[in-house]
Coordinates of C-alpha atoms (C1' of nucleotides) in Angstrom, one line a residue:
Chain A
X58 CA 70.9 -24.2 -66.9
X59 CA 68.0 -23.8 -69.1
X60 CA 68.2 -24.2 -73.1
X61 CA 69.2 -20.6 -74.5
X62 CA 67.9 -21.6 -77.5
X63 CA 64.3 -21.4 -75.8
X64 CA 65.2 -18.4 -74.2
X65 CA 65.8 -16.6 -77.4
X66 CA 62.8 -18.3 -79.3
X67 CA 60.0 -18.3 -76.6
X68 CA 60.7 -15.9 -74.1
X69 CA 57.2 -15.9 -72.8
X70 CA 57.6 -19.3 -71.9
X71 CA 60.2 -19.0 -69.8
X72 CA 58.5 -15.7 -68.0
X73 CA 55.5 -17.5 -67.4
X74 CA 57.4 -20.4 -65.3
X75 CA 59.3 -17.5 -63.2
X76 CA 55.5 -16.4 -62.7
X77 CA 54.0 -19.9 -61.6
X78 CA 57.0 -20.3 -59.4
X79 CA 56.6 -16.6 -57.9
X80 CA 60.3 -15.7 -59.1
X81 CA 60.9 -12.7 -61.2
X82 CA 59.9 -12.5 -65.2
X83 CA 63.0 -9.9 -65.7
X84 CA 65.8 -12.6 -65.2
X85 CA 64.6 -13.3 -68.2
X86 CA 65.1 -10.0 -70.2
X87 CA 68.3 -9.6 -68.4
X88 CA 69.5 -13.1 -69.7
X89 CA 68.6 -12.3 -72.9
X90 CA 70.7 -9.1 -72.8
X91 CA 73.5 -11.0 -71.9
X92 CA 73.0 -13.3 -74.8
X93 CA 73.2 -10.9 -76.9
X94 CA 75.9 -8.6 -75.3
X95 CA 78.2 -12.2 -75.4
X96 CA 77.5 -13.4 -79.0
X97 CA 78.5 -9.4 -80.3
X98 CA 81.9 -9.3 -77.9
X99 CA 82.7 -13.4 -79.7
X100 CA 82.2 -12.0 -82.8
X101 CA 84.9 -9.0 -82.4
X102 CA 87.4 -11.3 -80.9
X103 CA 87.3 -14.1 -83.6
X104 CA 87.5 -11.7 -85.8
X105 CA 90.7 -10.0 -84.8
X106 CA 92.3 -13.2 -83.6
X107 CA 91.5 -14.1 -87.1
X108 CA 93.2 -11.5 -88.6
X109 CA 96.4 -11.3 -86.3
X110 CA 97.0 -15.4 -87.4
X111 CA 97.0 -14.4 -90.6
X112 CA 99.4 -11.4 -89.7
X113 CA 101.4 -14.1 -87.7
X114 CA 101.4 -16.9 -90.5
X115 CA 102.7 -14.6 -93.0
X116 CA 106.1 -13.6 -91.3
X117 CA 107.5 -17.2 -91.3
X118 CA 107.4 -16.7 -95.4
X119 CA 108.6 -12.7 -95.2
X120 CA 111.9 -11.6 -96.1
X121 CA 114.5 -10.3 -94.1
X122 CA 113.6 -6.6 -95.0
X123 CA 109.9 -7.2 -94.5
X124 CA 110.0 -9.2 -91.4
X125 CA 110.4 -5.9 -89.1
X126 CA 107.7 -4.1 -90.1
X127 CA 105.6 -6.9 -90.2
X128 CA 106.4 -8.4 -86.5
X129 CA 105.3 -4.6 -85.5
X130 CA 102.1 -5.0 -87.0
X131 CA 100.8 -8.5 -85.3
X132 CA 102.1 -7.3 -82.4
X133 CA 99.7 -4.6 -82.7
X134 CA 97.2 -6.4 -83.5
X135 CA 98.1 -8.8 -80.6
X136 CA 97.3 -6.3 -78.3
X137 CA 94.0 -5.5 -80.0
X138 CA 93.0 -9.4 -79.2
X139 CA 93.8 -9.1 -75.7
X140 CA 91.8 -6.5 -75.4
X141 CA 88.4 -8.1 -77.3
X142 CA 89.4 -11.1 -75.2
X143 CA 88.8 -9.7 -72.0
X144 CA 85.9 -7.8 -72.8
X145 CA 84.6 -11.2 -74.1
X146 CA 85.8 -13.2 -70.7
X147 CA 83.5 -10.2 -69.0
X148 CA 80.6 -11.1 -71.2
X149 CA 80.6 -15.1 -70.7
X150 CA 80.6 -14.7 -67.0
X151 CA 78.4 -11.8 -67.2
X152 CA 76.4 -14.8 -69.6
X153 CA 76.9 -17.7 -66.9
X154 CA 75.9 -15.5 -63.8
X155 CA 72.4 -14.6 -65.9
X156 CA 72.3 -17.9 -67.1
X157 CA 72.6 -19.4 -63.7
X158 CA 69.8 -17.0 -62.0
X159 CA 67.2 -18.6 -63.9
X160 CA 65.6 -21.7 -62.8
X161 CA 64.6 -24.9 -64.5
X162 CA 61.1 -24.5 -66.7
X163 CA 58.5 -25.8 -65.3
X164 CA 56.0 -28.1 -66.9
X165 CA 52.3 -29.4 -66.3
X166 CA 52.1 -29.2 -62.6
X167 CA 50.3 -26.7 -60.4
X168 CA 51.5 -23.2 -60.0
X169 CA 52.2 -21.3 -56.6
X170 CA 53.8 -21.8 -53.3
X171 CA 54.3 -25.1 -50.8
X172 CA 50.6 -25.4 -49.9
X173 CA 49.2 -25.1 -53.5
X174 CA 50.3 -29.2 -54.6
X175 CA 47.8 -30.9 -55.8
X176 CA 47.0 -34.7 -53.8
X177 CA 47.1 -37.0 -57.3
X178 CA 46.1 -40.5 -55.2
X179 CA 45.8 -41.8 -51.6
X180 CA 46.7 -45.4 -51.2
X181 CA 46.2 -48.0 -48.6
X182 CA 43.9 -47.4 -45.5
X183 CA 44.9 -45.5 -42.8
X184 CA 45.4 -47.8 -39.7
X185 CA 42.9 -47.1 -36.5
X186 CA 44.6 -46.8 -33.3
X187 CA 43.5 -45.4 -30.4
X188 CA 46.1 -43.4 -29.2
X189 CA 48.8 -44.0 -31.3
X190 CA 52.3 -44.0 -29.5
X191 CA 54.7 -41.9 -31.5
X192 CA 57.9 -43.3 -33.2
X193 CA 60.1 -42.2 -30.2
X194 CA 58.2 -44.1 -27.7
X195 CA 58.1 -47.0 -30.0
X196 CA 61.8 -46.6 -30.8
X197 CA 62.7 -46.5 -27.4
X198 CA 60.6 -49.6 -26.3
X199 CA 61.8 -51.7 -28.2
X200 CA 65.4 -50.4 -27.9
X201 CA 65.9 -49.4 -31.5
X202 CA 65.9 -45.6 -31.7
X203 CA 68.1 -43.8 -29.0
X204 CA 67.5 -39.8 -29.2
X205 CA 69.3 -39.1 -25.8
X206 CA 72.1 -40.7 -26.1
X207 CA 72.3 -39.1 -29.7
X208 CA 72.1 -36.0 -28.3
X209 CA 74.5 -36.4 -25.6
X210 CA 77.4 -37.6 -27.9
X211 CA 76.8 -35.2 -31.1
X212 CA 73.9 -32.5 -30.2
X213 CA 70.3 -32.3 -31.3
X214 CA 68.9 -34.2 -34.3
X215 CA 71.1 -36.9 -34.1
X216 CA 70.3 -40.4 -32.8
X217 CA 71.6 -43.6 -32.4
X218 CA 69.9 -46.9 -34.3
X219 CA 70.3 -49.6 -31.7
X220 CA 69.4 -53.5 -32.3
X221 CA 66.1 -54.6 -34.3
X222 CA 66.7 -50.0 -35.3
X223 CA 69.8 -51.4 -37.3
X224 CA 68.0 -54.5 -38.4
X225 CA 65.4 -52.4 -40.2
X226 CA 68.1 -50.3 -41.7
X227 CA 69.5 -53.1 -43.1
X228 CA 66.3 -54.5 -43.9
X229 CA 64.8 -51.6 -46.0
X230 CA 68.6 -51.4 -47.7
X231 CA 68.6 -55.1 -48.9
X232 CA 64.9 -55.0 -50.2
X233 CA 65.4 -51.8 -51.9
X234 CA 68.6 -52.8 -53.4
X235 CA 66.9 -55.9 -54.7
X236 CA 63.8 -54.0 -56.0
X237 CA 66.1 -51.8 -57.8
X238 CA 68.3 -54.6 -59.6
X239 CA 65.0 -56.5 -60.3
X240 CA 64.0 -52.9 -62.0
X241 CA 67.9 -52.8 -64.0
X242 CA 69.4 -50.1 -61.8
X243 CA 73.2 -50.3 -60.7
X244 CA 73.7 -50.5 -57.2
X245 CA 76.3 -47.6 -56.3
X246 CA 78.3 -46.6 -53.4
X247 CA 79.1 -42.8 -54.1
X248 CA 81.4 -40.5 -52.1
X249 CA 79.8 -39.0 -49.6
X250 CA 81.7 -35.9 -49.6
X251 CA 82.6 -34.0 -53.2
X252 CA 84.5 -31.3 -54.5
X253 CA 82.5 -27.7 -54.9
X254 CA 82.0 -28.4 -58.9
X255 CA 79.9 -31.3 -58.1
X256 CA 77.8 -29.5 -55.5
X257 CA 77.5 -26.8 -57.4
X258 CA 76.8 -28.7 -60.9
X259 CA 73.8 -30.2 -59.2
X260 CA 72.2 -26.6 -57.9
X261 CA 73.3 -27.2 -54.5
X262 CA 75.2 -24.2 -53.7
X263 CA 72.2 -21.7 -54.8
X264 CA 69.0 -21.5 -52.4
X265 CA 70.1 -24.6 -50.6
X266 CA 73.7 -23.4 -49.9
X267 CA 73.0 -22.5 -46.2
X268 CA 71.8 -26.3 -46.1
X269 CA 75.0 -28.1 -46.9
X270 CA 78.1 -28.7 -44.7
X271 CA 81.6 -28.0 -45.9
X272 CA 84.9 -30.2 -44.4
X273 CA 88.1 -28.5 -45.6
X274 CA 87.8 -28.4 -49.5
X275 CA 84.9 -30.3 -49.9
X276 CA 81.4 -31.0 -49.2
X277 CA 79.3 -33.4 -47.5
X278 CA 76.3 -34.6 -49.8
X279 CA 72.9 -34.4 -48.8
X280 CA 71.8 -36.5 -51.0
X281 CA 73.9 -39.3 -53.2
X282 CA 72.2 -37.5 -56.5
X283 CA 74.9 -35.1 -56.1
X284 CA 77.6 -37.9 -57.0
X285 CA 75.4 -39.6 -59.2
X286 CA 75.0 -36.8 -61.3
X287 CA 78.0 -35.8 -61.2
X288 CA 79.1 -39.4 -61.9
X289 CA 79.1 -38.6 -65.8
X290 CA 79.9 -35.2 -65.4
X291 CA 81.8 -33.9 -69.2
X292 CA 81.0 -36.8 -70.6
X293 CA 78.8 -38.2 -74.1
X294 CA 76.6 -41.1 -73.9
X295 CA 76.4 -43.1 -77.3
X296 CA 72.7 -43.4 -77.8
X297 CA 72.8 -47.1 -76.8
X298 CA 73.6 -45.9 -73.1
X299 CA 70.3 -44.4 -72.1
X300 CA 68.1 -45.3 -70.3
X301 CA 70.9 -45.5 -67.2
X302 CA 70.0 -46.1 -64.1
X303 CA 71.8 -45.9 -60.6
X304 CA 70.5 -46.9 -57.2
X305 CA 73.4 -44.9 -54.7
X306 CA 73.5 -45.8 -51.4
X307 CA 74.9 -43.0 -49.1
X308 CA 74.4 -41.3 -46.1
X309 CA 73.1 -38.0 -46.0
X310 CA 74.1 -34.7 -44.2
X311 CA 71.9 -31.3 -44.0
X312 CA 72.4 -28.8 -41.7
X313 CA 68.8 -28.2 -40.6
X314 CA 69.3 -24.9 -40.8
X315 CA 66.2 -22.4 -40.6
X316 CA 64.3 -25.4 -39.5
X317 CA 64.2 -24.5 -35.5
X318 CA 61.1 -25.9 -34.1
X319 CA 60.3 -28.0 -36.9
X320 CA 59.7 -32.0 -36.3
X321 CA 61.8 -31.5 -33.0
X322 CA 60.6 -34.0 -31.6
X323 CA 62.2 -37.7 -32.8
X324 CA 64.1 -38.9 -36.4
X325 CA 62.0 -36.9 -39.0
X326 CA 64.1 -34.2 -39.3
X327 CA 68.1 -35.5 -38.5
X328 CA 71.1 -33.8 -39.2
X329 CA 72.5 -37.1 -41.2
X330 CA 71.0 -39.9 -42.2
X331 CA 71.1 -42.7 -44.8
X332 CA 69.3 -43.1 -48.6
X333 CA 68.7 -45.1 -51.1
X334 CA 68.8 -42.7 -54.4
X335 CA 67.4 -43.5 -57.7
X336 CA 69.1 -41.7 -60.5
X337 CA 68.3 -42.0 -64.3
X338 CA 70.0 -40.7 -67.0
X339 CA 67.7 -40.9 -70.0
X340 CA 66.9 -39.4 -74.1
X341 CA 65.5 -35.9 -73.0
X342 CA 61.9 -36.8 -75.1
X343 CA 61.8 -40.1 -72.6
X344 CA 62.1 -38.0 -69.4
X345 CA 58.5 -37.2 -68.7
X346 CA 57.6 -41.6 -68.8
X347 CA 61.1 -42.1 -66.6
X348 CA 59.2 -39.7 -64.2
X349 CA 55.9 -41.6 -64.0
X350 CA 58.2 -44.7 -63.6
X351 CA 60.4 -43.3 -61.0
X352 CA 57.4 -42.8 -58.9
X353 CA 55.9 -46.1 -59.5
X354 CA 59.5 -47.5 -58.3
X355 CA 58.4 -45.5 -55.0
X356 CA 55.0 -46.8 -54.7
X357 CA 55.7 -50.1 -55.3
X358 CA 58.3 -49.8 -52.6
X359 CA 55.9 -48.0 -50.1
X360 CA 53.5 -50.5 -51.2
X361 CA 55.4 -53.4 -50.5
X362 CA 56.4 -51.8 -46.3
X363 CA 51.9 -51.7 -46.6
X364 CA 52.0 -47.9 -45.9
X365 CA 49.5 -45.8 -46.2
X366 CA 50.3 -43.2 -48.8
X367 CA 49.4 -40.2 -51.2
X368 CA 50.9 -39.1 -54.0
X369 CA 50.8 -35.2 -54.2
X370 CA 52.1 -33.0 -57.8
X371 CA 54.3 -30.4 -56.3
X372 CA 53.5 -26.8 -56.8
X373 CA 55.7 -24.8 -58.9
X374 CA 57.0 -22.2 -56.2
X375 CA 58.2 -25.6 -54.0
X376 CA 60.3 -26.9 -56.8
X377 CA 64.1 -27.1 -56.4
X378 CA 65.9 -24.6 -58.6
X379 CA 66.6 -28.0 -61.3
X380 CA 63.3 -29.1 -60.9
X381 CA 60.8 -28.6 -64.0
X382 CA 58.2 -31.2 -61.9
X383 CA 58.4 -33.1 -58.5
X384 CA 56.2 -35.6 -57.1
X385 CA 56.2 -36.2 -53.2
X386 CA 54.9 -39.7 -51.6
X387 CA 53.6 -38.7 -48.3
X388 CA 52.9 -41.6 -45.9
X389 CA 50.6 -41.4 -43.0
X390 CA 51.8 -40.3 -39.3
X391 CA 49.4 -41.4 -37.3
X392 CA 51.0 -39.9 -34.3
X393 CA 50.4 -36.6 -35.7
X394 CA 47.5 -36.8 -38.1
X395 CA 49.3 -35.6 -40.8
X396 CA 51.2 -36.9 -43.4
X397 CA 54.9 -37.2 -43.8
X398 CA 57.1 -36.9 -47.6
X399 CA 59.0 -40.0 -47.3
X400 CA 60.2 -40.0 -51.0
X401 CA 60.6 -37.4 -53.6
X402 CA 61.1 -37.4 -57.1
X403 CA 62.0 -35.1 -59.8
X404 CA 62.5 -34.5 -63.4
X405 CA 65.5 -32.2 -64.4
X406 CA 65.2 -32.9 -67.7
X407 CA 68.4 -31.2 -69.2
X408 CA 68.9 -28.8 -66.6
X409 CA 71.4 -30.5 -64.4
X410 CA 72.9 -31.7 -67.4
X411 CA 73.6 -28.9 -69.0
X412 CA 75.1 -27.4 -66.0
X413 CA 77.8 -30.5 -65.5
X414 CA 77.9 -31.1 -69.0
X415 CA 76.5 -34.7 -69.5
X416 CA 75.7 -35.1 -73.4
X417 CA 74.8 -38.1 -75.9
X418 CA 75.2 -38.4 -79.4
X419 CA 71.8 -39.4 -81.1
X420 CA 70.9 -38.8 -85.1
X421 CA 70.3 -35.2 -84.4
X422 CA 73.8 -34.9 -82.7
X423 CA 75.3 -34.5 -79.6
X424 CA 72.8 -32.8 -76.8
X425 CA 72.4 -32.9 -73.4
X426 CA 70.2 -35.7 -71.3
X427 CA 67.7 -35.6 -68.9
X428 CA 68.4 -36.7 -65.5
X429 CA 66.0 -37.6 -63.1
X430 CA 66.0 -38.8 -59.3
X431 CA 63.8 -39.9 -56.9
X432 CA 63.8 -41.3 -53.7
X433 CA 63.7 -45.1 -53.1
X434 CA 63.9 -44.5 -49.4
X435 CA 65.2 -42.4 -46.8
X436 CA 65.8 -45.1 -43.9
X437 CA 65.1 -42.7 -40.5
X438 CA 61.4 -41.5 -42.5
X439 CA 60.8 -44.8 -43.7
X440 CA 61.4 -46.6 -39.8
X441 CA 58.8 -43.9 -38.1
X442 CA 56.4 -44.9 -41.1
X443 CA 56.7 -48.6 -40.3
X444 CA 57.0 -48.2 -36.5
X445 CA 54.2 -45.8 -36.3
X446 CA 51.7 -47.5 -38.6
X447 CA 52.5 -51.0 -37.7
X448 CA 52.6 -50.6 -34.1
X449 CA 49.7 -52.8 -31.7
X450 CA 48.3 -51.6 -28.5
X451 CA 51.0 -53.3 -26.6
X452 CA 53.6 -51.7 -28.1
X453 CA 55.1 -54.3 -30.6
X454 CA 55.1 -53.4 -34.0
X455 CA 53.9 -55.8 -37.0
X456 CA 56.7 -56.6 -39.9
X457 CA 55.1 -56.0 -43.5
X458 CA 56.2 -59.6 -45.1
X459 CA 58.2 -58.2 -47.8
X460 CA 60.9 -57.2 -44.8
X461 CA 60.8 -60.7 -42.5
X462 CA 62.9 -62.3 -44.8
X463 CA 65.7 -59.6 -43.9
X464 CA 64.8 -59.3 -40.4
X465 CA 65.3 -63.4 -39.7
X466 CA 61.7 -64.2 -40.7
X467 CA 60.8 -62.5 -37.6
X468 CA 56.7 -61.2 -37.9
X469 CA 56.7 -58.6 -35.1
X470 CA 58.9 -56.6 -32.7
X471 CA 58.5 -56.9 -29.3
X472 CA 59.7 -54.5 -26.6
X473 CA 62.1 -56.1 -24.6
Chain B
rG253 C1' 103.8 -38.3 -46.7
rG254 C1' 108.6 -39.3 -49.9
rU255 C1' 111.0 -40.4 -54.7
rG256 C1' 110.6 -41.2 -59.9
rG257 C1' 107.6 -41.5 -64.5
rA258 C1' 103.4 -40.1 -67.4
rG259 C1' 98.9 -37.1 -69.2
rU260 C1' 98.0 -35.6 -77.4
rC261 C1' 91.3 -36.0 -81.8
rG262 C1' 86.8 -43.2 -79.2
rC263 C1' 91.5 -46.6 -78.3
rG264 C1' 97.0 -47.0 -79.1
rU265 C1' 100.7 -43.8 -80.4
rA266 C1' 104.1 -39.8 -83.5
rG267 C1' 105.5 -35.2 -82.4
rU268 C1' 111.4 -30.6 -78.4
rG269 C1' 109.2 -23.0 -81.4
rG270 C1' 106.6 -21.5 -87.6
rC271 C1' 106.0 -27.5 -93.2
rC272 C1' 101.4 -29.9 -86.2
rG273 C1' 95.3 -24.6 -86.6
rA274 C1' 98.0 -32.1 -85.0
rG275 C1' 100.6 -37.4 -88.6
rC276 C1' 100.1 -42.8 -88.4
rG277 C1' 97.7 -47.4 -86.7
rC278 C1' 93.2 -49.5 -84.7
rG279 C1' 88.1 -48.8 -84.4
rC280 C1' 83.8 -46.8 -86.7
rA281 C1' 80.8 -44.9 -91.1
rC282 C1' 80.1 -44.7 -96.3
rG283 C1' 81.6 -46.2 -101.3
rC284 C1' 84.1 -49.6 -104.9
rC285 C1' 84.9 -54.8 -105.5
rU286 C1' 81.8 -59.6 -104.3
rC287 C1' 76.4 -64.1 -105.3
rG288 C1' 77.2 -62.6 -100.2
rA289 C1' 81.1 -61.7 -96.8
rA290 C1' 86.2 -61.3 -95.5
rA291 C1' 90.5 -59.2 -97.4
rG292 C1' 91.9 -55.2 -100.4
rC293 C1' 91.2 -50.2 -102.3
rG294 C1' 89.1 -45.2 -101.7
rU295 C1' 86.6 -41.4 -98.8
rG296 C1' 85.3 -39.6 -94.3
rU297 C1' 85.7 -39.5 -89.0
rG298 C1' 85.5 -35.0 -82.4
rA299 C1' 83.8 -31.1 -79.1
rC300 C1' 82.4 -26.1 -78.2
rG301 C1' 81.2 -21.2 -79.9
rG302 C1' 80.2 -17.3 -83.7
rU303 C1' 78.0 -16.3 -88.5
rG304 C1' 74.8 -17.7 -92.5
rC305 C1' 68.2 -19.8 -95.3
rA306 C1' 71.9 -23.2 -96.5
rA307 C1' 76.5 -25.2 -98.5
rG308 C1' 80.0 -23.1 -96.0
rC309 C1' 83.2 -19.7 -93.5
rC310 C1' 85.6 -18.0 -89.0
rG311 C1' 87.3 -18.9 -83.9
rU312 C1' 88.7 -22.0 -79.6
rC313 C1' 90.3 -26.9 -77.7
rC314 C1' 97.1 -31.4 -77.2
rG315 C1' 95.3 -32.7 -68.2
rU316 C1' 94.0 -27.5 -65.9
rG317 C1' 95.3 -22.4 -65.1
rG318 C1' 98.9 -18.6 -65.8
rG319 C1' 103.4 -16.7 -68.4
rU320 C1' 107.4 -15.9 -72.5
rU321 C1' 107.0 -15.0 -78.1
rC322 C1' 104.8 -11.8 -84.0
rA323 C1' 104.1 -17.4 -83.5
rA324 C1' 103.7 -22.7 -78.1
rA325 C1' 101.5 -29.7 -78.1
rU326 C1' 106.7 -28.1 -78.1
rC327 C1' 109.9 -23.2 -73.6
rC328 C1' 108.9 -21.3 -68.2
rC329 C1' 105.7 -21.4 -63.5
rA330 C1' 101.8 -23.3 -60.5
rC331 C1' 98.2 -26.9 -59.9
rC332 C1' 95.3 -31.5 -60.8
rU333 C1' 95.1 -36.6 -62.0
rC334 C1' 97.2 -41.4 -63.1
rC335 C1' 101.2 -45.2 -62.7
rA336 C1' 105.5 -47.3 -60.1
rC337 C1' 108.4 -47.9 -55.8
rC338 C1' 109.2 -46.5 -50.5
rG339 C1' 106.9 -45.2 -45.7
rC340 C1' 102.4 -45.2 -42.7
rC341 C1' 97.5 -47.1 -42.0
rA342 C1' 91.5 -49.4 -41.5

RNA sequence: GGUGGAGUCGCGUAGUGGCCGAGCGCGCACGCCUCGAAAGCGUGUGACGGUGCAAGCCGUCCGUGGGUUCAAAUCCCACCUCCACCGCCA
């Protein structure tokens, strides 16, 4: 949830990021309303609970002759409070559901929808292959990626990792983990499934809810920054405790859905998969230079697998509901001359925060942090990048030397 | 899954209907004392909301949600979590 306080002081503002993200201005006017209509119904109530404990104090002190009279009189008024508190129950949630319909501000990057980003950087050269096989042939080759048989046990967009597909898995998970440590983040191992107040604390439930698969009472994550964030959930930092930083390791589930005919083909698009998650928790002044190092954490990362990359500022009409800015790091698919988001990162700032309650106490009081998350890598996205860009005419794929060391010191894959 | 016990202001606890709209100890902060410190003494100590320029005032919060009552930490109901033991199990 966004700060009221901004609401009330700089409306404008906060109509002119509904604009730049194409959502409607009038949520606005219609939280404001319900601002207001909340803080008069408050007022009412306090004031007639205030004035039936008083009634209510002063019978323990009455006489015998006064008590009756008395005890009819708060009972009166008792019934007075019941009433103001309903009608101010009605006006919080009326309060929460307007509160909740508008999204996170947005700040500094480029307005409009998905195909208005702006490309920041391109990194690394794009490798020259004539005829590039695609990940699946790769996969299969050498024996690591098995879409079939994925298929035949648990339906489409699932897949099997099979030998030196495992290895890599593993790989990419020990030299991120490392990379993270090295950068003072706590390796985590979340839940992957969570009760609805986590999903929905993290803006899960809203525009994505269609997205999210649910098991009994609770939900499987599609990403670990749902436990992460929620990892501090009603709790205050002292100010000594930010920066935090968590690396959660988890696998993934998303339903895919609306997404029929989209990256059919192979492990781009999978129904689960598994994730290294950065997640900061940090002084909500500090949260735009935690962003900028979030994505440097992801292109050191990409840098060290040698993939080709650009960095592209997210428009505002492609930003998650938390979001106030995202940067994507799309690597180069040579099979399909286009590039691929492997990682993603975004700045919350207080948003998410506000929302599960996650405070700290600094000179100017308690208030709520910034959170921010970004990918560190997504293993399925990060094995076509390596398999696809590293790959040789005879089908064996080259081992950037940052992942030999996990993979047995072994330099290249070669098809059985 | 079964049985029993427990959840109170950062921590530990007191508290079985109105003197608890929450006491004490520890911790912490400030002050006094001191060359400095410790000890000692004193004062203070949370969150959320409303209102006000502000000081302040008012309201809410004793795991959560309901209920009884003029009045609930305290009585009743449901639920959640934790602990112990038993059973089962990777």
């Amino acid at each position: 949830m966004i700060d009221l306080r901004l609401v009330r002081d700089d409306p404008e503002q906060v109509r002119d990021s509904q604009r730049a993200r194409g959502e409607d201005p009038e949520a606005v006017d219609r939280l404001l309303a319900a601002d207001a209509g909340r803080r008069e119904a408050v007022s009412t109530a306090d004031a007639l609970r205030a004035e039936s404990n008083t009634a209510s104090k002063a019978i323990r002190s009455a006489s015998a002759d006064e008590r009756p009279g008395m005890i009819e009189r708060a009972k009166s008024l008792k019934a007075q409070v019941q009433e103001a508190e309903a009608a101010q129950a009605a006006a919080d949630a009326a309060l929460l559901e307007a509160h909740r319909a508008v999204p996170n501000v947005v700040s500094d990057g480029p307005p409009g929808g998905e195909d208005d980003f702006e490309v920041l950087r391109e990194v690394g050269a794009k490798p020259t292959l004539e005829n590039p096989r695609d990940h699946v042939e790769l996969g299969t080759m050498l024996k690591a990626i098995d879409v079939d048989r994925g298929a035949k046990v648990s339906g489409s967009r699932f897949y099997f990792l099979t030998g030196v597909g495992a290895l890599l898995e593993f790989g990419l998970l020990q030299l991120a983990m490392n990379q993270a440590m090295d950068a003072g983040f706590t390796p985590v191992i979340p839940p992957a499934l969570v009760l609805p107040h986590a999903m929905e604390g993290t803006g899960f439930l809203g525009a994505h809810a269609a997205e999210v698969y649910r098991v009994d009472d609770h939900y499987l994550v599609g990403t670990s920054e749902v436990p992460l964030a929620a990892l501090h959930g009603n709790e205050i930092f002292d100010a000594a405790d930010v920066p935090r930083r968590y690396a959660g390791f988890s696998p993934c589930f998303r339903r895919e859905a609306g997404s029929y005919g989209k990256d059919t083909r192979g492990i781009i698009r999978v129904h689960q998969f598994d994730k290294v998650e950065m997640f900061s928790y940090v002084a909500p002044e500090d949260a735009a230079d935690e962003h900028q190092r979030l994505l440097a954490w992801e292109e050191q990362f990409l840098s060290a697998l040698e993939l080709p990359y650009r960095v592209i500022d997210v428009a505002a009409g492609d930003l998650g509901s938390s979001a106030a800015r995202k940067f994507d790091c799309e690597a180069w698919l040579p099979s399909q001359a286009r590039w691929l988001e492997l990682t993603s990162t975004s700045n919350c700032t207080t948003y998410q925060a506000r929302r599960l309650n996650i405070r700290y106490r600094s000179d100017a009081g308690t208030a709520p942090v910034a959170t921010l998350n970004g990918t560190l890598v997504a293993m399925p996205r990060a094995i076509v990048a390596l398999l696809e860009n590293h790959q040789q005419a005879d089908g064996s794929v080259v081992v950037p030397a940052a992942l030999r060391p996990y993979l047995g010191g072994r330099e290249v894959l070669t098809p059985a």
